[in-house]
Each structure stands twice: as C-alpha cells, then as structure tokens.
PDB file of C-alpha atoms in Angstrom:
ATOM      1  CA  MET K   1       3.835-237.985  21.309  1.00 33.00           C
ATOM      2  CA  ASP K   2       0.650-239.099  19.966  1.00 44.00           C
ATOM      3  CA  ASP K   3      -2.189-239.365  22.523  1.00 48.00           C
ATOM      4  CA  GLN K   4      -3.291-242.705  20.986  1.00 65.00           C
ATOM      5  CA  ALA K   5      -2.905-245.730  23.066  1.00 81.00           C
ATOM      6  CA  LEU K   6      -0.446-248.326  21.843  1.00 92.00           C
ATOM      7  CA  PRO K   7      -2.703-251.182  20.171  1.00 95.00           C
ATOM      8  CA  CYS K   8      -3.091-254.337  22.484  1.00 96.00           C
ATOM      9  CA  LEU K   9      -4.830-257.601  22.362  1.00 96.00           C
ATOM     10  CA  ALA K  10      -7.793-257.376  24.848  1.00 96.00           C
ATOM     11  CA  PRO K  11     -10.979-259.094  25.606  1.00 97.00           C
ATOM     12  CA  PRO K  12     -14.104-257.382  23.687  1.00 98.00           C
ATOM     13  CA  THR K  13     -14.844-253.800  25.217  1.00 97.00           C
ATOM     14  CA  THR K  14     -17.750-251.481  24.946  1.00 97.00           C
ATOM     15  CA  ALA K  15     -15.287-248.499  24.631  1.00 96.00           C
ATOM     16  CA  VAL K  16     -14.974-249.328  21.012  1.00 97.00           C
ATOM     17  CA  ARG K  17     -18.506-249.336  20.186  1.00 97.00           C
ATOM     18  CA  GLU K  18     -18.641-246.833  17.283  1.00 97.00           C
ATOM     19  CA  SER K  19     -15.189-247.913  15.528  1.00 96.00           C
ATOM     20  CA  PHE K  20     -16.318-251.589  15.962  1.00 97.00           C
ATOM     21  CA  LEU K  21     -19.587-251.133  14.080  1.00 96.00           C
ATOM     22  CA  ALA K  22     -18.115-248.887  11.567  1.00 95.00           C
ATOM     23  CA  GLY K  23     -15.143-251.053  10.804  1.00 95.00           C
ATOM     24  CA  GLU K  24     -17.110-254.301  10.736  1.00 95.00           C
ATOM     25  CA  ARG K  25     -19.703-252.674   8.444  1.00 93.00           C
ATOM     26  CA  ALA K  26     -17.242-251.373   6.056  1.00 92.00           C
ATOM     27  CA  ASP K  27     -15.476-254.678   5.612  1.00 89.00           C
ATOM     28  CA  HIS K  28     -18.564-256.659   5.085  1.00 88.00           C
ATOM     29  CA  LEU K  29     -19.880-253.813   2.649  1.00 89.00           C
ATOM     30  CA  ALA K  30     -16.507-254.231   0.683  1.00 89.00           C
ATOM     31  CA  SER K  31     -16.456-257.879   0.635  1.00 85.00           C
ATOM     32  CA  GLY K  32     -19.937-258.429   0.045  1.00 86.00           C
ATOM     33  CA  ASP K  33     -20.118-260.920   3.221  1.00 86.00           C
ATOM     34  CA  PRO K  34     -23.480-261.151   5.191  1.00 87.00           C
ATOM     35  CA  MET K  35     -23.846-258.549   7.913  1.00 87.00           C
ATOM     36  CA  ASP K  36     -26.985-260.189   9.664  1.00 90.00           C
ATOM     37  CA  TRP K  37     -24.558-261.297  12.479  1.00 90.00           C
ATOM     38  CA  LEU K  38     -23.857-257.602  13.393  1.00 93.00           C
ATOM     39  CA  ASP K  39     -27.611-256.963  13.993  1.00 93.00           C
ATOM     40  CA  GLU K  40     -27.187-258.006  17.696  1.00 93.00           C
ATOM     41  CA  ALA K  41     -24.394-255.627  18.282  1.00 95.00           C
ATOM     42  CA  TYR K  42     -26.496-252.643  16.971  1.00 95.00           C
ATOM     43  CA  ARG K  43     -29.514-253.549  18.995  1.00 95.00           C
ATOM     44  CA  ASP K  44     -27.589-254.170  22.378  1.00 97.00           C
ATOM     45  CA  PHE K  45     -23.816-253.742  22.246  1.00 97.00           C
ATOM     46  CA  ASP K  46     -23.214-254.164  25.665  1.00 97.00           C
ATOM     47  CA  ALA K  47     -24.684-257.656  25.941  1.00 96.00           C
ATOM     48  CA  PHE K  48     -23.041-258.349  22.454  1.00 96.00           C
ATOM     49  CA  VAL K  49     -19.611-257.649  24.148  1.00 97.00           C
ATOM     50  CA  ALA K  50     -20.249-259.468  27.180  1.00 96.00           C
ATOM     51  CA  GLY K  51     -21.296-262.725  25.210  1.00 93.00           C
ATOM     52  CA  ARG K  52     -17.885-262.420  23.458  1.00 95.00           C
ATOM     53  CA  ARG K  53     -15.865-261.855  26.630  1.00 94.00           C
ATOM     54  CA  GLN K  54     -16.765-265.353  27.792  1.00 92.00           C
ATOM     55  CA  VAL K  55     -15.181-268.850  26.406  1.00 92.00           C
ATOM     56  CA  GLN K  56     -17.803-269.703  23.789  1.00 92.00           C
ATOM     57  CA  GLU K  57     -18.542-273.080  22.175  1.00 91.00           C
ATOM     58  CA  ARG K  58     -17.892-272.310  18.313  1.00 91.00           C
ATOM     59  CA  TRP K  59     -16.907-274.673  15.689  1.00 90.00           C
ATOM     60  CA  GLY K  60     -17.407-277.489  18.196  1.00 91.00           C
ATOM     61  CA  VAL K  61     -14.588-276.393  20.290  1.00 95.00           C
ATOM     62  CA  PRO K  62     -14.122-273.775  23.397  1.00 97.00           C
ATOM     63  CA  SER K  63     -13.335-270.543  21.689  1.00 97.00           C
ATOM     64  CA  SER K  64     -11.928-266.905  23.080  1.00 97.00           C
ATOM     65  CA  THR K  65     -12.509-263.822  21.459  1.00 97.00           C
ATOM     66  CA  PHE K  66     -10.074-261.148  21.537  1.00 98.00           C
ATOM     67  CA  TRP K  67      -9.997-257.551  19.943  1.00 98.00           C
ATOM     68  CA  TYR K  68      -6.995-255.589  18.955  1.00 98.00           C
ATOM     69  CA  VAL K  69      -7.679-252.037  19.890  1.00 97.00           C
ATOM     70  CA  SER K  70      -6.149-248.633  20.507  1.00 96.00           C
ATOM     71  CA  GLY K  71      -7.853-246.313  22.786  1.00 94.00           C
ATOM     72  CA  GLU K  72     -11.397-246.062  21.441  1.00 95.00           C
ATOM     73  CA  HIS K  73     -10.189-247.472  18.260  1.00 96.00           C
ATOM     74  CA  TYR K  74     -11.079-251.089  17.131  1.00 97.00           C
ATOM     75  CA  ILE K  75      -8.416-252.563  14.705  1.00 97.00           C
ATOM     76  CA  GLY K  76      -9.480-256.204  14.293  1.00 97.00           C
ATOM     77  CA  THR K  77     -10.519-259.436  15.951  1.00 97.00           C
ATOM     78  CA  LEU K  78      -8.364-262.675  16.737  1.00 98.00           C
ATOM     79  CA  ILE K  79     -10.324-265.912  17.614  1.00 97.00           C
ATOM     80  CA  VAL K  80      -8.457-268.838  19.301  1.00 98.00           C
ATOM     81  CA  ARG K  81      -9.786-272.161  19.294  1.00 97.00           C
ATOM     82  CA  HIS K  82      -8.697-274.090  22.230  1.00 97.00           C
ATOM     83  CA  ARG K  83      -8.243-277.341  20.426  1.00 95.00           C
ATOM     84  CA  LEU K  84      -9.075-278.804  16.994  1.00 96.00           C
ATOM     85  CA  THR K  85     -11.473-281.063  15.577  1.00 95.00           C
ATOM     86  CA  PRO K  86     -11.019-282.935  12.405  1.00 93.00           C
ATOM     87  CA  GLU K  87     -12.757-280.205  10.324  1.00 92.00           C
ATOM     88  CA  LEU K  88     -10.641-277.550  11.899  1.00 94.00           C
ATOM     89  CA  GLU K  89      -7.526-279.747  11.280  1.00 91.00           C
ATOM     90  CA  GLU K  90      -8.308-279.024   7.443  1.00 89.00           C
ATOM     91  CA  VAL K  91      -9.765-275.651   7.425  1.00 90.00           C
ATOM     92  CA  GLY K  92      -9.778-273.052  10.313  1.00 93.00           C
ATOM     93  CA  GLY K  93      -7.264-274.170  12.568  1.00 96.00           C
ATOM     94  CA  HIS K  94      -6.208-272.962  16.150  1.00 97.00           C
ATOM     95  CA  ILE K  95      -6.474-269.209  15.411  1.00 97.00           C
ATOM     96  CA  GLY K  96      -8.473-266.831  12.962  1.00 96.00           C
ATOM     97  CA  PHE K  97      -7.900-263.265  12.568  1.00 96.00           C
ATOM     98  CA  HIS K  98      -8.727-260.032  10.871  1.00 95.00           C
ATOM     99  CA  VAL K  99      -8.050-256.383  10.586  1.00 96.00           C
ATOM    100  CA  VAL K 100     -10.784-254.056   9.271  1.00 95.00           C
ATOM    101  CA  LEU K 101      -9.946-251.829   6.050  1.00 90.00           C
ATOM    102  CA  PRO K 102      -8.977-248.594   7.683  1.00 87.00           C
ATOM    103  CA  TRP K 103      -5.944-250.414   9.670  1.00 93.00           C
ATOM    104  CA  ARG K 104      -4.610-252.758   7.066  1.00 92.00           C
ATOM    105  CA  ARG K 105      -1.055-252.750   5.760  1.00 92.00           C
ATOM    106  CA  GLN K 106       0.345-251.106   8.923  1.00 93.00           C
ATOM    107  CA  GLY K 107       1.756-254.313  10.444  1.00 94.00           C
ATOM    108  CA  HIS K 108      -1.264-254.713  13.083  1.00 96.00           C
ATOM    109  CA  ALA K 109      -2.010-258.155  11.726  1.00 96.00           C
ATOM    110  CA  THR K 110       1.427-259.345  12.524  1.00 97.00           C
ATOM    111  CA  ARG K 111       1.633-257.891  15.893  1.00 97.00           C
ATOM    112  CA  MET K 112      -1.995-259.124  16.551  1.00 97.00           C
ATOM    113  CA  LEU K 113      -1.082-262.458  15.765  1.00 98.00           C
ATOM    114  CA  ALA K 114       1.986-262.306  17.965  1.00 97.00           C
ATOM    115  CA  ALA K 115      -0.006-261.304  20.883  1.00 97.00           C
ATOM    116  CA  GLY K 116      -2.622-264.275  20.044  1.00 97.00           C
ATOM    117  CA  LEU K 117       0.167-266.743  20.331  1.00 98.00           C
ATOM    118  CA  THR K 118       0.913-265.590  23.680  1.00 97.00           C
ATOM    119  CA  GLU K 119      -2.710-266.139  24.419  1.00 96.00           C
ATOM    120  CA  CYS K 120      -2.244-269.831  23.014  1.00 97.00           C
ATOM    121  CA  ARG K 121       0.900-270.296  25.494  1.00 97.00           C
ATOM    122  CA  ARG K 122      -1.416-269.332  28.223  1.00 95.00           C
ATOM    123  CA  LEU K 123      -3.933-272.090  27.328  1.00 95.00           C
ATOM    124  CA  GLY K 124      -0.987-274.594  27.295  1.00 95.00           C
ATOM    125  CA  LEU K 125      -0.899-275.137  23.535  1.00 96.00           C
ATOM    126  CA  GLU K 126       2.621-276.206  22.431  1.00 95.00           C
ATOM    127  CA  ARG K 127       1.786-276.071  18.562  1.00 96.00           C
ATOM    128  CA  VAL K 128      -0.933-274.188  16.783  1.00 97.00           C
ATOM    129  CA  LEU K 129      -2.279-274.471  13.249  1.00 97.00           C
ATOM    130  CA  LEU K 130      -3.375-271.487  11.286  1.00 97.00           C
ATOM    131  CA  THR K 131      -5.014-271.655   7.707  1.00 96.00           C
ATOM    132  CA  CYS K 132      -5.843-269.155   5.063  1.00 95.00           C
ATOM    133  CA  ASP K 133      -6.960-269.065   1.518  1.00 92.00           C
ATOM    134  CA  ALA K 134      -4.014-270.267  -0.563  1.00 92.00           C
ATOM    135  CA  ASP K 135      -4.192-266.999  -2.716  1.00 92.00           C
ATOM    136  CA  ASN K 136      -4.328-264.642   0.563  1.00 93.00           C
ATOM    137  CA  GLU K 137      -0.688-263.311   0.435  1.00 94.00           C
ATOM    138  CA  PRO K 138      -1.124-260.754   3.068  1.00 94.00           C
ATOM    139  CA  SER K 139      -2.209-263.659   5.731  1.00 95.00           C
ATOM    140  CA  ARG K 140       0.491-265.729   4.681  1.00 96.00           C
ATOM    141  CA  ARG K 141       2.933-263.101   5.196  1.00 96.00           C
ATOM    142  CA  VAL K 142       1.737-262.599   8.672  1.00 97.00           C
ATOM    143  CA  ILE K 143       1.847-266.223   9.545  1.00 98.00           C
ATOM    144  CA  LEU K 144       5.276-266.767   8.147  1.00 97.00           C
ATOM    145  CA  ALA K 145       6.460-263.405  10.063  1.00 97.00           C
ATOM    146  CA  ASN K 146       5.201-265.074  13.207  1.00 97.00           C
ATOM    147  CA  GLY K 147       7.137-268.454  12.758  1.00 96.00           C
ATOM    148  CA  GLY K 148       4.461-270.424  10.609  1.00 97.00           C
ATOM    149  CA  VAL K 149       5.983-273.382   8.835  1.00 96.00           C
ATOM    150  CA  HIS K 150       4.106-274.400   5.604  1.00 95.00           C
ATOM    151  CA  ASP K 151       2.357-277.823   5.744  1.00 93.00           C
ATOM    152  CA  GLY K 152       0.787-278.199   2.307  1.00 89.00           C
ATOM    153  CA  ARG K 153      -3.107-277.363   1.417  1.00 88.00           C
ATOM    154  CA  ALA K 154      -6.288-278.837   2.381  1.00 86.00           C
ATOM    155  CA  ARG K 155      -9.391-277.996   0.673  1.00 87.00           C
ATOM    156  CA  GLY K 156      -7.879-274.735  -1.162  1.00 86.00           C
ATOM    157  CA  GLU K 157      -6.213-273.650   2.264  1.00 93.00           C
ATOM    158  CA  ALA K 158      -2.649-273.254   2.836  1.00 95.00           C
ATOM    159  CA  ARG K 159      -1.816-274.834   6.230  1.00 96.00           C
ATOM    160  CA  PHE K 160       0.857-273.451   8.551  1.00 97.00           C
ATOM    161  CA  TRP K 161       2.130-274.704  11.900  1.00 97.00           C
ATOM    162  CA  ILE K 162       3.723-272.654  14.526  1.00 98.00           C
ATOM    163  CA  ASP K 163       5.699-274.241  17.452  1.00 97.00           C
ATOM    164  CA  LEU K 164       4.900-272.419  20.485  1.00 96.00           C
ATOM    165  CA  ALA K 165       7.224-274.900  22.812  1.00 85.00           C
ATOM    166  CA  GLY K 166      10.168-272.925  22.170  1.00 68.00           C
ATOM    167  CA  GLY K 167       8.902-269.924  23.800  1.00 49.00           C
ATOM    168  CA  GLY K 168       9.689-267.451  20.953  1.00 46.00           C
ATOM    169  CA  THR K 169       7.753-266.362  18.017  1.00 42.00           C
TER     170      THR K 169
END
C-alpha cells in the first residue's frame, strides 16, 4: 500500500510548505498571473498560514480557506464565501477552487469540491452558487459532477447552483 495519506480538505498547514510554494509558483508562471501575493509566503510561511486559518473578510464577506492536502503534498485550494454580495451573485459565487498543475486530471477537484460542500452545510448554507469562465470545461464538469444546475451566464461566467438542503451531493 502507498504510504501517502489520502487527500483531504484541511485548514492551511505549514506541513506542506515546499509543495505549496512550488505548486502555486508553477501555476502562476504557466498562466502568467501575478505572483506578488506569494511574497508573504516566502518571507514568513508560518504567518502566511496562520492568517489563512482564520475566517477572513474577503470580497466583502466572511471567507474560509481550505487546502486539499495529502501528507506533505499540497494539491489545491478551496475558498468558501459565507454569503453573497450583488457582485458575487454575478461572478465568484460562494466557492472558488483550483488544483495545482501536477495534480490536475486525477479527480482531485471533484473530491475537493464535494468536501467543500460539506463545509458549506456546516455553515448552514442550503444552496450555493459557483461560477466559472464559460469556456472552462474542466471546472464545469467538476461542478456538474457535484450536483450543479446550470443557471445561465453573467459577464462571461457560467453560473451553477447546488442544492445542499437535500443532504447529498
């Protein structure tokens, strides 16, 4: 049997420092997205993690950050926004997630989102909105696999609702 731990959704942890920094850096280099937000993590990873373990005010709402990890391996991030603003109702929704490059196309995003929906239930949410770029087929498949129901588009983003009140995903 593989000695690697089964992946799980967890609060951010210092145990994945090297793989977090490597994975996020590789993703941002590949996409061309800015990496300046990682400077804090390189300077003081313990403080970076501590700040993300707390509920933060982001996008104008309380937000919780979770990392999908396996042992010392960082696989991805899932953010739960505890409520919606008018802006988030159009773009962003309740949940944002991503899996870093080396771990993609292995089913991790689908399992990570399922675990994130459990966290949403714990917060008392009965229905959650997810959005993704209209041409982001992998994210669309992940959302649909977790019970997402398409609800049109807003500003180039496909919108999906997932009903949590029924208890199953």
